[in-house]
Structure formats: C-alpha cells, structure tokens
Amino acid sequence: MTASTRRRRLAVLLTAVALGAVTACTSSGGAVPDSGGSANQEQSLLDRAPVASDADLATSPAAQAIKQRGQILIGSQLDTPLLSQQNPTTGQTEGFDAILGRLLAKYILGQPNVKIVNSTSQIREALLQNNTVDVVLHTYSITPARAEKVSFAGPYFVSGPAIMARKGDTSVTKPQDLKGKRVLAVTNSTGSAMVQQYEPAQVITLSTNSECVTALEQGRGDAYVNDLTQLAGNAQTNDKVQIVSGTFGQDPYGIGIHHGDETFKRFVNTWLEKIQAAGLWQEAYKETLGTVIPGDAPVPPKTGSVPGS
C-alpha cells in the first residue's frame, strides 16, 4: 500500500467517524457514533466487549469506586494520531489507546463512559499519585525506575524506538548516525534516555509529540526519536517528515495504576486477557495502527511478562 493510498484511507476513515459522531454522540469522552463504517465497527466491538460481574468488581476497591462514580478518569493525550487523537469536530478521541480505554470503561461500568485527562510524560506519575486519574493508558513504557513510583498492568503492547527525519533528509538512517546530531525527544520518554548512548551533540526535549514534530519541521533538530507507533501517526498525517529507521530496542507499554494496588492490577490484567482471548484487542489494532503498519495484528504480549509489570 502506498503512502498516498494510506492517507486517502485515513481521510475516509476520519470523515466516516466525524459524520457518524455528529449525529450520535452519547457522553463526553465515551461518545460512540452509531452510524458510519468505522463507527459501526467500533460499536460492534463495544457491543461484544465483556462486562465485569459483581463478583469480579468485588475483588478490587478501585474498580468499585470507579463503578460508583459512573465514569473512569484516564490519563492520556489528545494529539497522537492512531493512538489517542481528539477529533476537532466531534470531540471524540480516536486511536488504539482510546479504544482500549473505552473497552476498559465498558468492563467496569457497563458503558464506555470515559473522561480523558490530558497527561504529558512529565506529570503522569504525579496524576496517579495524587488520584487525579484512575489509570494512565497512553504509550506508557514499563521501566523498573517507573515501577518504583507506579504499578503497571500489562504489558498491553510492545513497540520500540525509531528515528524520524525531514522528508528527503538521508543523513540519519540508523542509530549510529545520531552521533554529533541535534536529537529531539519527548521529555521523560524512554527515547530521550536511550539516544544518549549514541553521543548526540544535543538532546532537545519538549513536552509533547506534536511539539517535537514542529521543531523537526522548523530545523530546530536533525532527527526525532520516539516509539514507532507515535512516529507512524506523524508520518501518516504529515508529508514533511518520514520514518528513516526500524526499531532499535523494545518499549513494552503498560497501564499505569496507583502504586501497590495489586487487586486493581489483577483486575485490569484479567480484563486484558479477556479482550485478547475474544479477539477484540486484535480488532482494535487493525482499525487503528494496523491501517499503517503492514502485516497482521501482532500477538499480544503476556501480562506480567516484563520486569516492572
């Protein structure tokens, strides 16, 4: 599939979602359109999603508190194509992480009622620690250092860092080419730490993915290092940038929860295993990241399979 074909398909997808959602929104963050091709696909997925029994909920005080509130508070971002991006027309967040968030809400509440709390890499630990959010579900790489501050359910996906450059720039095509270059990275991301071993002239950290892309376009950096999933979204929607390397290393994404809450961790892991066994995880992938990344949906990672999870 060519880049132009992918872009046309994404445009059709977004248009279908927008048109459907304009006439059929339900609630903030958890709105689910009831018409349109992609919207119908997600509605079908939600209709088949599991709902926790009273006995399941009784195992986790955190889940019971969310149920009583009637809404789950999810730390995420609104500017990451294919993962979690807000549709400016509908207000709906779209992407792989966004769909998983609604599936988790359906499991706890019986309906996909989600409130997204915009969470940058710098503040997501604090948002969990001060109970501003129930979970952080957005490209949150599991590391031993982070696991000392928060607990992680999952991993729910395995990505890996890759390199983005301006379109046509071939000066950086592999990690070793970063030596002596100005490298952009999101603050507190695993990419910002990983690039140090390649001896860049400078690592320029910015708060968000979109700020890094803008800085790359403006020539304030020579390359941008982030997870392949995030770079794929950028490449899909921006003709001025391109992915120039494969992944180097692995980033297992976890669902951040309050530190030490083992009952909620088991509860979320059980939900993950249920949607994976039912094929819902794979369908969510195909509707989002799978529209850009070639091949079948990957095998979901096993919960608890990496240090810190």
PDB file of C-alpha atoms in Angstrom:
ATOM      1  CA  MET A   1       0.000   0.000   0.000  1.00  0.00           C
ATOM      2  CA  THR A   2       1.437   3.412  -0.969  1.00  0.00           C
ATOM      3  CA  ALA A   3       1.639   6.383   1.377  1.00  0.00           C
ATOM      4  CA  SER A   4      -0.913   8.296  -0.691  1.00  0.00           C
ATOM      5  CA  THR A   5      -3.330   5.350  -0.552  1.00  0.00           C
ATOM      6  CA  ARG A   6      -2.920   5.120   3.209  1.00  0.00           C
ATOM      7  CA  ARG A   7      -3.590   8.833   3.534  1.00  0.00           C
ATOM      8  CA  ARG A   8      -6.741   8.574   1.428  1.00  0.00           C
ATOM      9  CA  ARG A   9      -7.970   5.666   3.552  1.00  0.00           C
ATOM     10  CA  LEU A  10      -7.319   7.579   6.763  1.00  0.00           C
ATOM     11  CA  ALA A  11      -9.186  10.598   5.386  1.00  0.00           C
ATOM     12  CA  VAL A  12     -12.168   8.395   4.555  1.00  0.00           C
ATOM     13  CA  LEU A  13     -11.967   6.799   7.999  1.00  0.00           C
ATOM     14  CA  LEU A  14     -11.893  10.123   9.820  1.00  0.00           C
ATOM     15  CA  THR A  15     -14.693  11.523   7.700  1.00  0.00           C
ATOM     16  CA  ALA A  16     -16.882   8.496   8.395  1.00  0.00           C
ATOM     17  CA  VAL A  17     -16.258   8.762  12.121  1.00  0.00           C
ATOM     18  CA  ALA A  18     -16.887  12.507  12.137  1.00  0.00           C
ATOM     19  CA  LEU A  19     -20.132  12.295  10.156  1.00  0.00           C
ATOM     20  CA  GLY A  20     -21.437   9.475  12.312  1.00  0.00           C
ATOM     21  CA  ALA A  21     -20.484  11.073  15.594  1.00  0.00           C
ATOM     22  CA  VAL A  22     -22.033  14.455  14.801  1.00  0.00           C
ATOM     23  CA  THR A  23     -25.485  12.927  14.995  1.00  0.00           C
ATOM     24  CA  ALA A  24     -24.944  10.236  17.580  1.00  0.00           C
ATOM     25  CA  CYS A  25     -22.676  11.300  20.444  1.00  0.00           C
ATOM     26  CA  THR A  26     -23.646   9.933  23.858  1.00  0.00           C
ATOM     27  CA  SER A  27     -21.385  11.320  26.577  1.00  0.00           C
ATOM     28  CA  SER A  28     -18.091  13.182  26.858  1.00  0.00           C
ATOM     29  CA  GLY A  29     -15.106  11.051  26.030  1.00  0.00           C
ATOM     30  CA  GLY A  30     -17.221   7.944  25.865  1.00  0.00           C
ATOM     31  CA  ALA A  31     -19.285   9.041  22.881  1.00  0.00           C
ATOM     32  CA  VAL A  32     -19.890   6.239  20.431  1.00  0.00           C
ATOM     33  CA  PRO A  33     -21.280   7.030  16.980  1.00  0.00           C
ATOM     34  CA  ASP A  34     -23.999   4.667  15.789  1.00  0.00           C
ATOM     35  CA  SER A  35     -23.564   5.105  12.046  1.00  0.00           C
ATOM     36  CA  GLY A  36     -20.740   5.176   9.518  1.00  0.00           C
ATOM     37  CA  GLY A  37     -18.331   2.382   8.589  1.00  0.00           C
ATOM     38  CA  SER A  38     -15.592   2.724  11.180  1.00  0.00           C
ATOM     39  CA  ALA A  39     -18.027   3.923  13.814  1.00  0.00           C
ATOM     40  CA  ASN A  40     -20.129   0.832  13.253  1.00  0.00           C
ATOM     41  CA  GLN A  41     -17.020  -1.336  13.583  1.00  0.00           C
ATOM     42  CA  GLU A  42     -16.177   0.168  16.967  1.00  0.00           C
ATOM     43  CA  GLN A  43     -19.795  -0.058  18.097  1.00  0.00           C
ATOM     44  CA  SER A  44     -19.805  -3.725  17.121  1.00  0.00           C
ATOM     45  CA  LEU A  45     -16.604  -4.218  19.074  1.00  0.00           C
ATOM     46  CA  LEU A  46     -18.059  -2.482  22.135  1.00  0.00           C
ATOM     47  CA  ASP A  47     -21.277  -4.472  21.876  1.00  0.00           C
ATOM     48  CA  ARG A  48     -19.248  -7.683  22.141  1.00  0.00           C
ATOM     49  CA  ALA A  49     -16.943  -6.413  24.894  1.00  0.00           C
ATOM     50  CA  PRO A  50     -17.051  -8.178  28.277  1.00  0.00           C
ATOM     51  CA  VAL A  51     -18.597  -6.616  31.377  1.00  0.00           C
ATOM     52  CA  ALA A  52     -17.288  -7.441  34.840  1.00  0.00           C
ATOM     53  CA  SER A  53     -19.637  -9.344  37.126  1.00  0.00           C
ATOM     54  CA  ASP A  54     -20.420  -8.189  40.657  1.00  0.00           C
ATOM     55  CA  ALA A  55     -18.031 -10.892  41.867  1.00  0.00           C
ATOM     56  CA  ASP A  56     -15.277  -9.501  39.613  1.00  0.00           C
ATOM     57  CA  LEU A  57     -15.834  -5.955  40.888  1.00  0.00           C
ATOM     58  CA  ALA A  58     -15.807  -7.160  44.491  1.00  0.00           C
ATOM     59  CA  THR A  59     -12.150  -8.145  44.098  1.00  0.00           C
ATOM     60  CA  SER A  60     -10.998  -4.542  43.585  1.00  0.00           C
ATOM     61  CA  PRO A  61     -11.906  -1.499  45.716  1.00  0.00           C
ATOM     62  CA  ALA A  62     -10.543   0.759  42.958  1.00  0.00           C
ATOM     63  CA  ALA A  63     -12.871  -0.779  40.378  1.00  0.00           C
ATOM     64  CA  GLN A  64     -15.798  -0.466  42.772  1.00  0.00           C
ATOM     65  CA  ALA A  65     -15.007   3.245  43.295  1.00  0.00           C
ATOM     66  CA  ILE A  66     -14.990   3.847  39.521  1.00  0.00           C
ATOM     67  CA  LYS A  67     -18.291   1.980  39.212  1.00  0.00           C
ATOM     68  CA  GLN A  68     -19.837   4.140  41.915  1.00  0.00           C
ATOM     69  CA  ARG A  69     -18.574   7.330  40.235  1.00  0.00           C
ATOM     70  CA  GLY A  70     -20.026   6.255  36.900  1.00  0.00           C
ATOM     71  CA  GLN A  71     -17.006   7.345  34.881  1.00  0.00           C
ATOM     72  CA  ILE A  72     -13.376   6.316  34.546  1.00  0.00           C
ATOM     73  CA  LEU A  73     -10.685   9.004  34.521  1.00  0.00           C
ATOM     74  CA  ILE A  74      -7.941   8.088  32.057  1.00  0.00           C
ATOM     75  CA  GLY A  75      -4.629   9.926  31.733  1.00  0.00           C
ATOM     76  CA  SER A  76      -3.844  10.202  28.037  1.00  0.00           C
ATOM     77  CA  GLN A  77      -3.116  12.765  25.341  1.00  0.00           C
ATOM     78  CA  LEU A  78      -5.138  14.230  22.524  1.00  0.00           C
ATOM     79  CA  ASP A  79      -2.545  14.794  19.821  1.00  0.00           C
ATOM     80  CA  THR A  80      -1.274  11.328  18.889  1.00  0.00           C
ATOM     81  CA  PRO A  81      -2.663  10.024  15.579  1.00  0.00           C
ATOM     82  CA  LEU A  82      -3.615   6.333  15.535  1.00  0.00           C
ATOM     83  CA  LEU A  83      -3.249   6.120  19.341  1.00  0.00           C
ATOM     84  CA  SER A  84      -5.173   8.919  21.026  1.00  0.00           C
ATOM     85  CA  GLN A  85      -6.158  11.949  18.975  1.00  0.00           C
ATOM     86  CA  GLN A  86      -9.132  14.199  19.517  1.00  0.00           C
ATOM     87  CA  ASN A  87     -11.396  14.695  16.539  1.00  0.00           C
ATOM     88  CA  PRO A  88     -11.880  18.506  16.436  1.00  0.00           C
ATOM     89  CA  THR A  89     -15.387  18.128  15.033  1.00  0.00           C
ATOM     90  CA  THR A  90     -16.795  15.608  17.464  1.00  0.00           C
ATOM     91  CA  GLY A  91     -14.535  15.880  20.494  1.00  0.00           C
ATOM     92  CA  GLN A  92     -14.146  12.101  20.341  1.00  0.00           C
ATOM     93  CA  THR A  93     -10.703  10.634  20.979  1.00  0.00           C
ATOM     94  CA  GLU A  94      -9.697   8.117  18.323  1.00  0.00           C
ATOM     95  CA  GLY A  95      -6.955   5.503  18.122  1.00  0.00           C
ATOM     96  CA  PHE A  96      -5.749   2.246  19.651  1.00  0.00           C
ATOM     97  CA  ASP A  97      -5.261   3.541  23.186  1.00  0.00           C
ATOM     98  CA  ALA A  98      -8.571   5.420  23.032  1.00  0.00           C
ATOM     99  CA  ILE A  99     -10.484   2.291  22.018  1.00  0.00           C
ATOM    100  CA  LEU A 100      -8.842   0.238  24.775  1.00  0.00           C
ATOM    101  CA  GLY A 101      -9.847   2.925  27.255  1.00  0.00           C
ATOM    102  CA  ARG A 102     -13.485   2.636  26.199  1.00  0.00           C
ATOM    103  CA  LEU A 103     -13.291  -1.162  26.402  1.00  0.00           C
ATOM    104  CA  LEU A 104     -11.966  -0.905  29.959  1.00  0.00           C
ATOM    105  CA  ALA A 105     -14.755   1.522  30.832  1.00  0.00           C
ATOM    106  CA  LYS A 106     -17.309  -0.899  29.370  1.00  0.00           C
ATOM    107  CA  TYR A 107     -15.844  -3.692  31.515  1.00  0.00           C
ATOM    108  CA  ILE A 108     -16.165  -1.708  34.741  1.00  0.00           C
ATOM    109  CA  LEU A 109     -19.231   0.431  34.108  1.00  0.00           C
ATOM    110  CA  GLY A 110     -21.215  -1.459  31.514  1.00  0.00           C
ATOM    111  CA  GLN A 111     -20.873   1.531  29.201  1.00  0.00           C
ATOM    112  CA  PRO A 112     -17.873   3.311  27.588  1.00  0.00           C
ATOM    113  CA  ASN A 113     -18.028   6.417  29.780  1.00  0.00           C
ATOM    114  CA  VAL A 114     -14.525   7.880  29.780  1.00  0.00           C
ATOM    115  CA  LYS A 115     -13.100  11.240  30.766  1.00  0.00           C
ATOM    116  CA  ILE A 116      -9.677  11.903  29.253  1.00  0.00           C
ATOM    117  CA  VAL A 117      -7.294  13.893  31.445  1.00  0.00           C
ATOM    118  CA  ASN A 118      -4.548  15.335  29.258  1.00  0.00           C
ATOM    119  CA  SER A 119      -1.328  13.854  30.638  1.00  0.00           C
ATOM    120  CA  THR A 120       2.142  14.693  29.429  1.00  0.00           C
ATOM    121  CA  SER A 121       5.133  12.479  30.168  1.00  0.00           C
ATOM    122  CA  GLN A 122       6.310  14.873  32.882  1.00  0.00           C
ATOM    123  CA  ILE A 123       3.170  14.729  35.019  1.00  0.00           C
ATOM    124  CA  ARG A 124       1.623  11.282  34.570  1.00  0.00           C
ATOM    125  CA  GLU A 125       3.257   9.781  37.680  1.00  0.00           C
ATOM    126  CA  ALA A 126       2.006  12.743  39.710  1.00  0.00           C
ATOM    127  CA  LEU A 127      -1.528  12.374  38.319  1.00  0.00           C
ATOM    128  CA  LEU A 128      -1.613   8.789  39.548  1.00  0.00           C
ATOM    129  CA  GLN A 129      -0.030   9.582  42.879  1.00  0.00           C
ATOM    130  CA  ASN A 130      -2.498  12.396  43.698  1.00  0.00           C
ATOM    131  CA  ASN A 131      -5.538  10.406  42.449  1.00  0.00           C
ATOM    132  CA  THR A 132      -6.354  12.794  39.602  1.00  0.00           C
ATOM    133  CA  VAL A 133      -6.700   9.792  37.267  1.00  0.00           C
ATOM    134  CA  ASP A 134      -7.634   6.146  37.761  1.00  0.00           C
ATOM    135  CA  VAL A 135      -5.235   4.848  35.111  1.00  0.00           C
ATOM    136  CA  VAL A 136      -2.726   6.169  32.575  1.00  0.00           C
ATOM    137  CA  LEU A 137      -3.297   4.450  29.248  1.00  0.00           C
ATOM    138  CA  HIS A 138      -1.141   6.043  26.558  1.00  0.00           C
ATOM    139  CA  THR A 139       2.238   4.716  25.359  1.00  0.00           C
ATOM    140  CA  TYR A 140       3.440   4.398  28.968  1.00  0.00           C
ATOM    141  CA  SER A 141       6.595   2.294  28.701  1.00  0.00           C
ATOM    142  CA  ILE A 142       7.216  -0.041  31.639  1.00  0.00           C
ATOM    143  CA  THR A 143      10.620   0.534  33.225  1.00  0.00           C
ATOM    144  CA  PRO A 144      11.984  -0.587  36.607  1.00  0.00           C
ATOM    145  CA  ALA A 145      12.527   3.044  37.629  1.00  0.00           C
ATOM    146  CA  ARG A 146       8.923   3.989  36.886  1.00  0.00           C
ATOM    147  CA  ALA A 147       7.689   0.838  38.613  1.00  0.00           C
ATOM    148  CA  GLU A 148       9.073   2.276  41.850  1.00  0.00           C
ATOM    149  CA  LYS A 149       6.541   5.119  41.582  1.00  0.00           C
ATOM    150  CA  VAL A 150       3.509   3.475  39.948  1.00  0.00           C
ATOM    151  CA  SER A 151       2.284  -0.054  39.291  1.00  0.00           C
ATOM    152  CA  PHE A 152       1.738  -1.379  35.793  1.00  0.00           C
ATOM    153  CA  ALA A 153      -0.916  -3.737  34.483  1.00  0.00           C
ATOM    154  CA  GLY A 154       0.003  -5.376  31.211  1.00  0.00           C
ATOM    155  CA  PRO A 155       2.078  -5.006  29.117  1.00  0.00           C
ATOM    156  CA  TYR A 156      -0.689  -4.427  26.584  1.00  0.00           C
ATOM    157  CA  PHE A 157       1.529  -3.642  23.563  1.00  0.00           C
ATOM    158  CA  VAL A 158       5.226  -3.808  22.602  1.00  0.00           C
ATOM    159  CA  SER A 159       6.633  -1.031  20.461  1.00  0.00           C
ATOM    160  CA  GLY A 160      10.212   0.208  20.033  1.00  0.00           C
ATOM    161  CA  PRO A 161      12.058   3.467  19.386  1.00  0.00           C
ATOM    162  CA  ALA A 162      12.672   4.575  15.805  1.00  0.00           C
ATOM    163  CA  ILE A 163      14.009   7.690  14.078  1.00  0.00           C
ATOM    164  CA  MET A 164      12.116  10.375  12.144  1.00  0.00           C
ATOM    165  CA  ALA A 165      13.712  12.996   9.881  1.00  0.00           C
ATOM    166  CA  ARG A 166      12.560  15.679   7.493  1.00  0.00           C
ATOM    167  CA  LYS A 167      11.343  14.299   4.167  1.00  0.00           C
ATOM    168  CA  GLY A 168      14.294  13.744   1.828  1.00  0.00           C
ATOM    169  CA  ASP A 169      16.955  14.013   4.538  1.00  0.00           C
ATOM    170  CA  THR A 170      19.102  10.846   4.421  1.00  0.00           C
ATOM    171  CA  SER A 171      21.827  11.963   6.825  1.00  0.00           C
ATOM    172  CA  VAL A 172      20.356   9.847   9.624  1.00  0.00           C
ATOM    173  CA  THR A 173      19.113   6.347   8.780  1.00  0.00           C
ATOM    174  CA  LYS A 174      20.341   4.327  11.783  1.00  0.00           C
ATOM    175  CA  PRO A 175      21.008   4.986  15.473  1.00  0.00           C
ATOM    176  CA  GLN A 176      24.788   5.351  14.915  1.00  0.00           C
ATOM    177  CA  ASP A 177      24.093   8.332  12.632  1.00  0.00           C
ATOM    178  CA  LEU A 178      22.786  10.267  15.638  1.00  0.00           C
ATOM    179  CA  LYS A 179      26.373  10.944  16.758  1.00  0.00           C
ATOM    180  CA  GLY A 180      27.030  14.679  16.655  1.00  0.00           C
ATOM    181  CA  LYS A 181      23.419  15.492  15.704  1.00  0.00           C
ATOM    182  CA  ARG A 182      20.744  17.520  17.454  1.00  0.00           C
ATOM    183  CA  VAL A 183      18.135  14.977  18.518  1.00  0.00           C
ATOM    184  CA  LEU A 184      14.588  15.812  19.541  1.00  0.00           C
ATOM    185  CA  ALA A 185      12.722  13.689  22.108  1.00  0.00           C
ATOM    186  CA  VAL A 186       9.732  13.983  24.414  1.00  0.00           C
ATOM    187  CA  THR A 187      10.671  14.908  27.968  1.00  0.00           C
ATOM    188  CA  ASN A 188      10.924  11.907  30.313  1.00  0.00           C
ATOM    189  CA  SER A 189      10.419   9.452  27.432  1.00  0.00           C
ATOM    190  CA  THR A 190      12.438   6.270  27.062  1.00  0.00           C
ATOM    191  CA  GLY A 191      13.729   7.609  23.741  1.00  0.00           C
ATOM    192  CA  SER A 192      15.309  10.647  25.416  1.00  0.00           C
ATOM    193  CA  ALA A 193      17.360   8.356  27.674  1.00  0.00           C
ATOM    194  CA  MET A 194      18.211   5.787  25.001  1.00  0.00           C
ATOM    195  CA  VAL A 195      19.734   8.223  22.485  1.00  0.00           C
ATOM    196  CA  GLN A 196      22.433   9.324  24.928  1.00  0.00           C
ATOM    197  CA  GLN A 197      24.492   6.193  24.156  1.00  0.00           C
ATOM    198  CA  TYR A 198      24.841   7.315  20.533  1.00  0.00           C
ATOM    199  CA  GLU A 199      26.687  10.528  21.525  1.00  0.00           C
ATOM    200  CA  PRO A 200      24.444  13.197  20.005  1.00  0.00           C
ATOM    201  CA  ALA A 201      25.638  16.805  20.079  1.00  0.00           C
ATOM    202  CA  GLN A 202      22.467  17.762  21.918  1.00  0.00           C
ATOM    203  CA  VAL A 203      19.249  16.126  23.076  1.00  0.00           C
ATOM    204  CA  ILE A 204      16.423  18.655  22.881  1.00  0.00           C
ATOM    205  CA  THR A 205      13.456  17.562  24.992  1.00  0.00           C
ATOM    206  CA  LEU A 206       9.982  19.048  24.503  1.00  0.00           C
ATOM    207  CA  SER A 207       6.695  18.358  26.270  1.00  0.00           C
ATOM    208  CA  THR A 208       4.702  16.635  23.534  1.00  0.00           C
ATOM    209  CA  ASN A 209       4.962  14.632  20.344  1.00  0.00           C
ATOM    210  CA  SER A 210       3.433  17.442  18.288  1.00  0.00           C
ATOM    211  CA  GLU A 211       5.979  19.971  19.614  1.00  0.00           C
ATOM    212  CA  CYS A 212       8.813  17.660  18.564  1.00  0.00           C
ATOM    213  CA  VAL A 213       7.395  17.262  15.052  1.00  0.00           C
ATOM    214  CA  THR A 214       7.013  21.015  14.678  1.00  0.00           C
ATOM    215  CA  ALA A 215      10.589  21.556  15.884  1.00  0.00           C
ATOM    216  CA  LEU A 216      11.835  18.969  13.380  1.00  0.00           C
ATOM    217  CA  GLU A 217       9.974  20.672  10.545  1.00  0.00           C
ATOM    218  CA  GLN A 218      11.464  24.034  11.576  1.00  0.00           C
ATOM    219  CA  GLY A 219      15.014  22.665  11.602  1.00  0.00           C
ATOM    220  CA  ARG A 220      15.498  23.052  15.360  1.00  0.00           C
ATOM    221  CA  GLY A 221      16.659  19.422  15.425  1.00  0.00           C
ATOM    222  CA  ASP A 222      18.220  16.991  12.936  1.00  0.00           C
ATOM    223  CA  ALA A 223      16.209  13.940  13.982  1.00  0.00           C
ATOM    224  CA  TYR A 224      13.367  12.956  16.289  1.00  0.00           C
ATOM    225  CA  VAL A 225      13.426   9.728  18.316  1.00  0.00           C
ATOM    226  CA  ASN A 226      10.231   8.235  19.704  1.00  0.00           C
ATOM    227  CA  ASP A 227       8.264   4.982  19.674  1.00  0.00           C
ATOM    228  CA  LEU A 228       7.424   3.635  16.217  1.00  0.00           C
ATOM    229  CA  THR A 229       3.711   3.819  16.986  1.00  0.00           C
ATOM    230  CA  GLN A 230       3.835   7.558  17.575  1.00  0.00           C
ATOM    231  CA  LEU A 231       6.088   8.190  14.579  1.00  0.00           C
ATOM    232  CA  ALA A 232       3.744   6.154  12.359  1.00  0.00           C
ATOM    233  CA  GLY A 233       0.938   8.520  13.233  1.00  0.00           C
ATOM    234  CA  ASN A 234       3.088  11.520  12.390  1.00  0.00           C
ATOM    235  CA  ALA A 235       4.162  10.059   9.051  1.00  0.00           C
ATOM    236  CA  GLN A 236       0.550   9.231   8.206  1.00  0.00           C
ATOM    237  CA  THR A 237      -0.654  12.803   8.534  1.00  0.00           C
ATOM    238  CA  ASN A 238       2.417  14.926   7.746  1.00  0.00           C
ATOM    239  CA  ASP A 239       4.108  14.897   4.313  1.00  0.00           C
ATOM    240  CA  LYS A 240       7.083  16.905   5.613  1.00  0.00           C
ATOM    241  CA  VAL A 241       8.509  14.095   7.774  1.00  0.00           C
ATOM    242  CA  GLN A 242       9.396  10.431   7.314  1.00  0.00           C
ATOM    243  CA  ILE A 243      10.444   7.401   9.370  1.00  0.00           C
ATOM    244  CA  VAL A 244      14.045   6.574   8.432  1.00  0.00           C
ATOM    245  CA  SER A 245      14.913   3.599  10.636  1.00  0.00           C
ATOM    246  CA  GLY A 246      13.478   0.401  12.018  1.00  0.00           C
ATOM    247  CA  THR A 247      13.014  -0.056  15.716  1.00  0.00           C
ATOM    248  CA  PHE A 248      16.043  -0.399  17.964  1.00  0.00           C
ATOM    249  CA  GLY A 249      15.175  -1.797  21.381  1.00  0.00           C
ATOM    250  CA  GLN A 250      11.750  -2.603  22.797  1.00  0.00           C
ATOM    251  CA  ASP A 251       9.200  -0.489  24.614  1.00  0.00           C
ATOM    252  CA  PRO A 252       6.551  -2.546  26.415  1.00  0.00           C
ATOM    253  CA  TYR A 253       3.524  -0.348  27.114  1.00  0.00           C
ATOM    254  CA  GLY A 254       1.752  -0.771  30.445  1.00  0.00           C
ATOM    255  CA  ILE A 255      -1.400   0.623  32.012  1.00  0.00           C
ATOM    256  CA  GLY A 256      -0.285   2.783  34.898  1.00  0.00           C
ATOM    257  CA  ILE A 257      -2.237   2.459  38.154  1.00  0.00           C
ATOM    258  CA  HIS A 258      -1.723   3.577  41.734  1.00  0.00           C
ATOM    259  CA  HIS A 259       1.494   2.167  43.203  1.00  0.00           C
ATOM    260  CA  GLY A 260       0.978  -1.020  45.152  1.00  0.00           C
ATOM    261  CA  ASP A 261      -2.673  -1.585  44.197  1.00  0.00           C
ATOM    262  CA  GLU A 262      -2.271  -5.298  43.462  1.00  0.00           C
ATOM    263  CA  THR A 263      -6.013  -6.041  43.445  1.00  0.00           C
ATOM    264  CA  PHE A 264      -6.708  -3.461  40.721  1.00  0.00           C
ATOM    265  CA  LYS A 265      -3.662  -4.674  38.794  1.00  0.00           C
ATOM    266  CA  ARG A 266      -5.045  -8.224  38.751  1.00  0.00           C
ATOM    267  CA  PHE A 267      -8.477  -6.879  37.811  1.00  0.00           C
ATOM    268  CA  VAL A 268      -7.087  -4.945  34.804  1.00  0.00           C
ATOM    269  CA  ASN A 269      -4.896  -7.865  33.748  1.00  0.00           C
ATOM    270  CA  THR A 270      -7.938 -10.156  33.784  1.00  0.00           C
ATOM    271  CA  TRP A 271      -9.779  -7.696  31.534  1.00  0.00           C
ATOM    272  CA  LEU A 272      -6.799  -7.543  29.154  1.00  0.00           C
ATOM    273  CA  GLU A 273      -6.657 -11.325  28.903  1.00  0.00           C
ATOM    274  CA  LYS A 274     -10.396 -11.481  28.212  1.00  0.00           C
ATOM    275  CA  ILE A 275     -10.344  -8.986  25.316  1.00  0.00           C
ATOM    276  CA  GLN A 276      -7.245 -10.660  23.859  1.00  0.00           C
ATOM    277  CA  ALA A 277      -8.843 -14.110  24.006  1.00  0.00           C
ATOM    278  CA  ALA A 278     -12.004 -12.725  22.371  1.00  0.00           C
ATOM    279  CA  GLY A 279     -10.006 -11.129  19.504  1.00  0.00           C
ATOM    280  CA  LEU A 280     -11.186  -7.619  20.456  1.00  0.00           C
ATOM    281  CA  TRP A 281      -7.634  -6.395  21.091  1.00  0.00           C
ATOM    282  CA  GLN A 282      -6.663  -7.547  17.605  1.00  0.00           C
ATOM    283  CA  GLU A 283      -9.680  -5.813  16.025  1.00  0.00           C
ATOM    284  CA  ALA A 284      -8.832  -2.547  17.776  1.00  0.00           C
ATOM    285  CA  TYR A 285      -5.277  -2.805  16.436  1.00  0.00           C
ATOM    286  CA  LYS A 286      -6.431  -3.430  12.856  1.00  0.00           C
ATOM    287  CA  GLU A 287      -8.778  -0.421  12.948  1.00  0.00           C
ATOM    288  CA  THR A 288      -6.009   1.922  14.084  1.00  0.00           C
ATOM    289  CA  LEU A 289      -2.271   1.108  13.971  1.00  0.00           C
ATOM    290  CA  GLY A 290      -2.931  -1.716  11.517  1.00  0.00           C
ATOM    291  CA  THR A 291      -4.052   0.789   8.880  1.00  0.00           C
ATOM    292  CA  VAL A 292      -0.435   1.990   8.645  1.00  0.00           C
ATOM    293  CA  ILE A 293       1.847  -0.758   9.954  1.00  0.00           C
ATOM    294  CA  PRO A 294       1.873  -3.613   7.409  1.00  0.00           C
ATOM    295  CA  GLY A 295       1.080  -7.220   8.298  1.00  0.00           C
ATOM    296  CA  ASP A 296      -1.369  -8.949  10.593  1.00  0.00           C
ATOM    297  CA  ALA A 297      -2.052  -7.835  14.128  1.00  0.00           C
ATOM    298  CA  PRO A 298       0.843  -8.901  16.370  1.00  0.00           C
ATOM    299  CA  VAL A 299       0.461 -11.486  19.104  1.00  0.00           C
ATOM    300  CA  PRO A 300      -0.490  -9.559  22.261  1.00  0.00           C
ATOM    301  CA  PRO A 301       2.180  -9.644  24.962  1.00  0.00           C
ATOM    302  CA  LYS A 302       1.556 -11.814  28.003  1.00  0.00           C
ATOM    303  CA  THR A 303       0.573  -9.892  31.117  1.00  0.00           C
ATOM    304  CA  GLY A 304       3.361  -9.744  33.688  1.00  0.00           C
ATOM    305  CA  SER A 305       5.968 -10.738  31.102  1.00  0.00           C
ATOM    306  CA  VAL A 306       8.421  -7.843  31.579  1.00  0.00           C
ATOM    307  CA  PRO A 307      10.204  -6.511  34.685  1.00  0.00           C
ATOM    308  CA  GLY A 308       8.068  -3.918  36.421  1.00  0.00           C
ATOM    309  CA  SER A 309       4.739  -5.372  35.272  1.00  0.00           C
TER     310      SER A 309
END
